[in-house]
Coordinates of C-alpha atoms in Angstrom, one line a residue:
M1038 CA 147.6 118.5 120.3
T1039 CA 147.1 118.8 116.5
E1040 CA 145.2 115.8 115.2
V1041 CA 147.2 113.6 113.0
V1042 CA 145.2 112.3 110.0
A1043 CA 146.5 109.7 107.6
V1044 CA 146.7 110.8 103.9
A1045 CA 144.6 109.2 101.3
S1046 CA 147.2 106.3 100.9
G1047 CA 146.4 105.4 104.6
V1048 CA 149.9 106.3 105.7
P1049 CA 150.0 108.7 108.6
P1050 CA 152.3 111.9 108.4
Y1051 CA 154.9 110.3 110.6
V1052 CA 156.3 106.9 110.4
L1053 CA 159.1 105.4 112.6
V1054 CA 161.1 102.4 111.6
S1055 CA 162.7 101.0 114.7
G1056 CA 165.2 98.2 114.9
P1057 CA 168.6 97.1 113.7
E1058 CA 167.7 94.4 111.1
G1059 CA 168.5 96.1 107.8
V1060 CA 166.4 93.6 105.7
L1061 CA 163.3 94.3 107.7
A1062 CA 163.9 98.0 107.9
E1063 CA 164.3 98.2 104.1
R1064 CA 161.1 96.2 103.6
A1065 CA 159.2 98.5 106.0
L1066 CA 160.5 101.6 104.1
A1067 CA 159.7 100.1 100.7
A1068 CA 156.2 99.1 101.8
T1069 CA 155.6 102.6 103.1
L1070 CA 156.6 104.2 99.9
D1071 CA 154.5 101.8 97.8
D1072 CA 151.5 102.6 100.0
L1073 CA 152.1 106.4 99.4
R1074 CA 152.5 105.9 95.6
V1075 CA 149.0 104.3 95.5
A1076 CA 147.5 107.8 96.1
H1077 CA 150.5 109.9 94.8
P1078 CA 152.0 108.1 91.8
D1079 CA 154.4 111.1 91.3
L1080 CA 155.5 111.1 95.0
E1081 CA 158.7 113.0 95.5
V1082 CA 161.1 111.1 97.8
I1083 CA 163.9 113.0 99.6
T1084 CA 166.5 111.0 101.5
L1085 CA 168.7 112.4 104.2
H1086 CA 171.5 110.5 105.9
A1087 CA 172.6 111.6 109.5
G1088 CA 176.3 111.3 108.6
A1089 CA 176.1 113.9 105.8
Y1090 CA 173.4 116.2 107.3
E1091 CA 173.7 120.0 107.2
A1092 CA 171.7 122.2 109.4
G1093 CA 168.5 123.5 107.8
Q1094 CA 168.3 120.8 105.1
L1095 CA 165.2 119.3 106.7
G1096 CA 163.3 122.6 106.9
L1097 CA 164.3 123.5 103.3
H1098 CA 162.9 120.1 102.0
A1099 CA 159.8 120.2 104.0
S1100 CA 158.8 123.6 102.6
P1101 CA 155.8 123.5 100.2
S1102 CA 156.9 123.0 96.6
L1103 CA 156.2 125.8 94.1
F1104 CA 154.4 123.3 91.9
G1105 CA 152.8 121.4 94.8
G1106 CA 152.6 117.6 95.0
A1107 CA 153.3 115.0 97.7
K1108 CA 156.6 114.5 99.3
C1109 CA 158.2 111.8 101.6
I1110 CA 161.3 112.8 103.6
V1111 CA 163.2 109.7 104.7
V1112 CA 165.8 110.2 107.4
H1113 CA 168.3 107.5 107.8
D1114 CA 170.2 106.7 111.1
L1115 CA 168.6 108.8 113.7
D1116 CA 170.7 106.9 116.2
E1117 CA 173.8 108.5 114.6
A1118 CA 172.2 111.9 114.1
P1119 CA 174.1 115.2 114.9
D1120 CA 172.6 117.8 117.2
D1121 CA 171.5 120.0 114.1
L1122 CA 169.5 117.1 112.6
Q1123 CA 167.8 116.3 116.0
T1124 CA 166.9 120.0 116.4
D1125 CA 165.4 120.4 112.9
L1126 CA 163.3 117.1 113.4
L1127 CA 162.0 118.4 116.8
N1128 CA 161.1 121.8 115.2
L1129 CA 159.3 120.0 112.3
L1130 CA 157.3 117.9 114.7
A1131 CA 156.5 120.9 116.9
G1132 CA 154.9 122.6 113.8
G1133 CA 152.4 119.7 113.4
P1134 CA 151.9 117.7 110.1
E1135 CA 152.0 119.5 106.8
P1136 CA 149.6 118.6 104.0
D1137 CA 151.0 116.1 101.4
L1138 CA 154.2 115.7 103.5
T1139 CA 155.2 112.3 105.0
L1140 CA 158.2 112.0 107.4
V1141 CA 159.9 108.5 107.7
V1142 CA 162.6 108.2 110.3
L1143 CA 164.8 105.0 110.7
H1144 CA 166.5 104.4 114.0
K1145 CA 168.5 101.2 114.7
S1146 CA 169.0 101.2 118.5
G1147 CA 170.4 103.1 121.4
Q1148 CA 169.4 106.3 123.3
R1149 CA 170.8 108.9 120.8
G1150 CA 167.8 110.6 119.3
K1151 CA 165.5 109.8 122.2
K1152 CA 163.8 113.2 122.3
V1153 CA 162.9 112.8 118.6
L1154 CA 161.7 109.3 119.2
D1155 CA 159.5 110.5 122.1
G1156 CA 158.2 113.3 119.8
L1157 CA 157.3 110.9 117.0
R1158 CA 155.5 108.5 119.3
G1159 CA 153.8 111.6 121.0
A1160 CA 152.6 112.6 117.6
R1161 CA 151.1 109.1 117.1
A1162 CA 153.6 108.0 114.4
R1163 CA 153.2 104.6 112.9
V1164 CA 155.9 102.4 114.4
L1165 CA 157.2 99.6 112.2
D1166 CA 159.6 97.3 114.0
A1167 CA 162.7 95.8 112.5
P1168 CA 164.0 93.5 115.3
A1169 CA 167.5 91.9 115.3
I1170 CA 167.7 88.4 113.8
K1171 CA 170.7 86.8 115.5
T1172 CA 170.1 83.4 117.0
D1173 CA 169.3 80.2 115.2
R1174 CA 165.7 80.4 116.5
D1175 CA 165.3 84.0 115.1
K1176 CA 166.6 82.8 111.7
T1177 CA 164.4 79.8 111.7
E1178 CA 161.3 81.9 112.5
F1179 CA 162.4 84.4 109.8
A1180 CA 162.8 81.8 107.1
T1181 CA 159.6 80.0 108.1
A1182 CA 157.8 83.4 107.8
E1183 CA 159.4 83.9 104.4
F1184 CA 158.0 80.8 103.0
R1185 CA 154.6 81.6 104.6
R1186 CA 154.5 85.0 103.0
A1187 CA 155.2 83.3 99.7
R1188 CA 152.3 80.9 100.4
R1189 CA 154.7 77.9 100.2
K1190 CA 155.0 75.0 102.6
A1191 CA 158.4 74.1 103.9
T1192 CA 159.2 71.3 106.3
G1193 CA 161.1 72.0 109.6
E1194 CA 164.0 69.9 108.4
A1195 CA 164.2 72.0 105.2
V1196 CA 164.2 75.2 107.1
H1197 CA 166.8 73.8 109.5
A1198 CA 169.1 72.8 106.6
L1199 CA 168.7 76.2 104.9
V1200 CA 169.6 78.0 108.2
E1201 CA 172.7 75.8 108.5
A1202 CA 173.7 76.5 104.9
V1203 CA 173.2 80.3 104.6
G1204 CA 172.1 81.5 108.0
K1205 CA 175.2 83.7 108.8
D1206 CA 173.7 86.6 106.9
V1207 CA 170.0 87.4 107.0
R1208 CA 170.1 89.1 103.6
E1209 CA 171.6 85.9 102.0
L1210 CA 169.0 83.8 104.0
A1211 CA 166.2 85.9 102.6
A1212 CA 167.7 85.5 99.0
A1213 CA 167.9 81.8 99.5
C1214 CA 164.3 81.5 100.4
R1215 CA 163.3 83.6 97.5
Q1216 CA 165.3 81.4 95.1
L1217 CA 163.6 78.3 96.4
V1218 CA 160.2 79.8 96.1
E1219 CA 160.9 80.9 92.5
D1220 CA 162.8 77.9 91.3
T1221 CA 160.8 75.0 92.8
T1222 CA 157.2 73.7 93.0
G1223 CA 155.3 71.9 95.7
V1224 CA 156.5 71.3 99.3
I1225 CA 160.1 72.5 100.0
D1226 CA 161.7 69.7 101.9
E1227 CA 165.2 68.9 103.0
K1228 CA 166.0 67.2 99.7
V1229 CA 165.2 70.4 97.8
V1230 CA 167.4 72.5 100.0
L1231 CA 170.3 70.0 99.7
T1232 CA 169.9 70.2 95.8
Y1233 CA 170.6 73.9 95.9
H1234 CA 172.8 74.3 99.0
G1235 CA 174.1 70.8 99.7
G1236 CA 177.8 71.8 99.4
K1237 CA 177.4 74.6 101.9
V1238 CA 175.4 72.5 104.2
E1239 CA 177.9 69.6 104.2
A1240 CA 180.7 72.0 104.8
T1241 CA 179.3 73.6 107.9
G1242 CA 180.1 72.9 111.5
F1243 CA 176.5 71.9 112.2
R1244 CA 177.0 68.8 110.0
V1245 CA 180.2 67.9 111.7
A1246 CA 178.5 68.3 115.1
D1247 CA 175.5 66.3 114.0
A1248 CA 177.7 63.4 113.1
A1249 CA 179.6 63.6 116.3
M1250 CA 176.5 63.8 118.5
A1251 CA 175.2 60.8 116.7
G1252 CA 178.4 58.9 117.5
D1253 CA 179.6 58.5 114.0
A1254 CA 183.4 59.3 114.3
A1255 CA 184.2 58.4 110.6
E1256 CA 181.5 60.7 109.2
A1257 CA 182.3 63.5 111.6
L1258 CA 186.0 63.4 110.6
R1259 CA 185.2 63.2 106.9
L1260 CA 182.9 66.3 107.1
L1261 CA 185.5 68.1 109.3
R1262 CA 188.2 67.6 106.5
H1263 CA 185.8 68.7 103.9
A1264 CA 184.8 71.7 105.9
I1265 CA 188.5 72.7 106.4
G1266 CA 189.2 72.0 102.8
V1267 CA 186.6 74.7 101.7
G1268 CA 187.8 77.3 104.1
V1269 CA 185.6 76.7 107.3
D1270 CA 187.6 77.9 110.3
P1271 CA 188.0 75.5 113.3
V1272 CA 186.8 78.1 115.7
P1273 CA 183.2 78.2 114.8
I1274 CA 183.1 74.3 114.5
V1275 CA 184.1 74.0 118.1
A1276 CA 181.5 76.6 119.0
V1277 CA 178.7 74.6 117.3
L1278 CA 179.8 71.5 119.1
A1279 CA 179.5 73.4 122.4
Q1280 CA 176.2 74.7 121.4
Q1281 CA 174.8 71.3 120.6
V1282 CA 176.1 69.6 123.8
R1283 CA 174.6 72.5 125.9
Q1284 CA 171.3 72.0 124.1
L1285 CA 171.3 68.3 125.1
V1286 CA 172.0 69.3 128.6
K1287 CA 169.2 72.0 128.6
V1288 CA 166.6 69.6 127.1
G1289 CA 167.6 66.7 129.1
S1290 CA 167.2 68.7 132.3
A1291 CA 163.9 70.2 131.3
G1292 CA 162.0 66.9 131.6
R1293 CA 158.9 65.9 129.7
G1294 CA 156.5 68.3 128.1
R1295 CA 155.4 69.6 124.8
S1296 CA 158.3 70.6 122.5
A1297 CA 156.8 74.1 122.2
D1298 CA 156.6 74.6 126.0
V1299 CA 160.1 73.3 126.5
A1300 CA 161.5 75.3 123.6
R1301 CA 160.1 78.5 125.2
D1302 CA 161.5 77.6 128.6
V1303 CA 165.0 77.0 127.4
G1304 CA 165.3 79.4 124.6
M1305 CA 165.3 77.1 121.6
A1306 CA 163.2 76.3 118.6
P1307 CA 160.7 73.4 118.8
W1308 CA 162.6 71.5 116.1
Q1309 CA 165.8 71.9 118.1
V1310 CA 164.1 70.4 121.1
D1311 CA 162.8 67.5 119.0
K1312 CA 166.2 66.9 117.6
A1313 CA 167.8 67.1 121.0
R1314 CA 165.4 64.5 122.3
R1315 CA 166.1 62.1 119.5
T1316 CA 170.0 62.5 120.1
L1317 CA 169.7 62.1 123.9
S1318 CA 169.1 58.4 123.7
G1319 CA 172.7 57.7 123.2
W1320 CA 174.0 59.8 126.0
S1321 CA 174.6 59.8 129.7
A1322 CA 175.0 62.8 132.0
D1323 CA 178.7 61.8 132.6
G1324 CA 179.2 61.7 128.9
L1325 CA 177.9 65.1 128.2
A1326 CA 180.0 66.5 131.1
T1327 CA 183.2 65.0 129.8
S1328 CA 182.4 66.2 126.3
L1329 CA 181.9 69.8 127.6
Q1330 CA 185.3 69.6 129.2
A1331 CA 187.0 68.3 126.2
I1332 CA 185.3 71.1 124.0
A1333 CA 186.5 73.8 126.4
A1334 CA 190.0 72.5 126.0
A1335 CA 189.7 72.4 122.3
D1336 CA 188.2 75.9 122.3
A1337 CA 191.4 77.2 124.0
E1338 CA 193.6 75.3 121.5
V1339 CA 191.8 76.6 118.4
K1340 CA 192.1 80.2 119.6
G1341 CA 195.7 80.2 119.9
G1342 CA 196.5 78.0 122.7
G1343 CA 197.7 75.0 120.6
R1344 CA 200.0 74.3 117.8
D1345 CA 197.5 72.5 115.5
P1346 CA 193.9 73.7 115.5
V1347 CA 192.7 71.0 113.1
Y1348 CA 194.2 68.3 115.3
A1349 CA 192.5 69.7 118.3
V1350 CA 189.1 69.5 116.6
E1351 CA 189.9 66.0 115.4
H1352 CA 190.6 65.0 119.1
V1353 CA 187.6 66.4 120.5
L1354 CA 185.4 64.7 117.9
L1355 CA 186.9 61.4 118.8
V1356 CA 186.3 62.2 122.5
I1357 CA 182.7 63.0 121.9
T1358 CA 182.0 60.0 119.7
G1359 CA 183.7 57.8 122.3
Q1360 CA 181.4 59.2 125.1
H1361 CA 178.4 58.5 122.8
E1362 CA 179.5 54.9 122.6
R1363 CA 179.8 54.7 126.4
G1364 CA 176.5 56.2 126.9
R1365 CA 174.8 53.8 124.4
D1366 CA 176.4 50.8 126.1
A1367 CA 175.5 51.9 129.6

């Protein structure tokens, strides 16, 4: 097999960006292009998209330029590639690396383009991962890493509040981290996050659920009405309530042990385990079971089974806070 040698920039001729998370994929691509431009300031970048590809384009762009110079061909969405693009990529790989040519291929997920993926890996392509960021734990780890990259310290509570406020979209979460880094100094704590995102935090289902799980009926209802008033749908609020009760059940069943160990076993972040342990002191097993049943009924009502979704959430909040009172008095 032809030896694959990295160009002067340190980037090998073939690079594969693998994974569905757009923010991470874009960063991997940008970093690769920056590295190439260190050695080739006049780098020519050619971008091809699978959905608009025409047979032969790749070979045409890969041909040596009349005036020479380094090129980078970026192929987006291999996972959506038509047969013509896959064939042209395989032919390019079969010919071995060309001088001053770098091929970067982005593939989100799935089996489409598997032969090309195998060909890239067989040619010792550099693989840059862009894994999905979906769960609260994923988002917490992402935000923590963002602050670490910026060499800023952020408390666990601050990261938690930020994920609650803007965690629906990873791109928005990354922008929020960048804003806090650029606009503040010192340790980023929960107070700093609330200063910038307090309205969003207060309006989320997480704040409603926190108050309910703490047994504070008045605060839970106040936060619910505020959330509904700013457009939060009842469905995700009930989903968060269910998530928090299930977390209490998981942590309560896990027994003693280091937070990190329990977190790994139950699929949660360590701060979530610590938070659940603090909350559990006011709960009994029967109270959690009753709450889960009430949440299941509320879930059916807010998804179309009842006439008044807001009333359904109010009712389940009163059930939950009432069970907390019984657990505390037991």
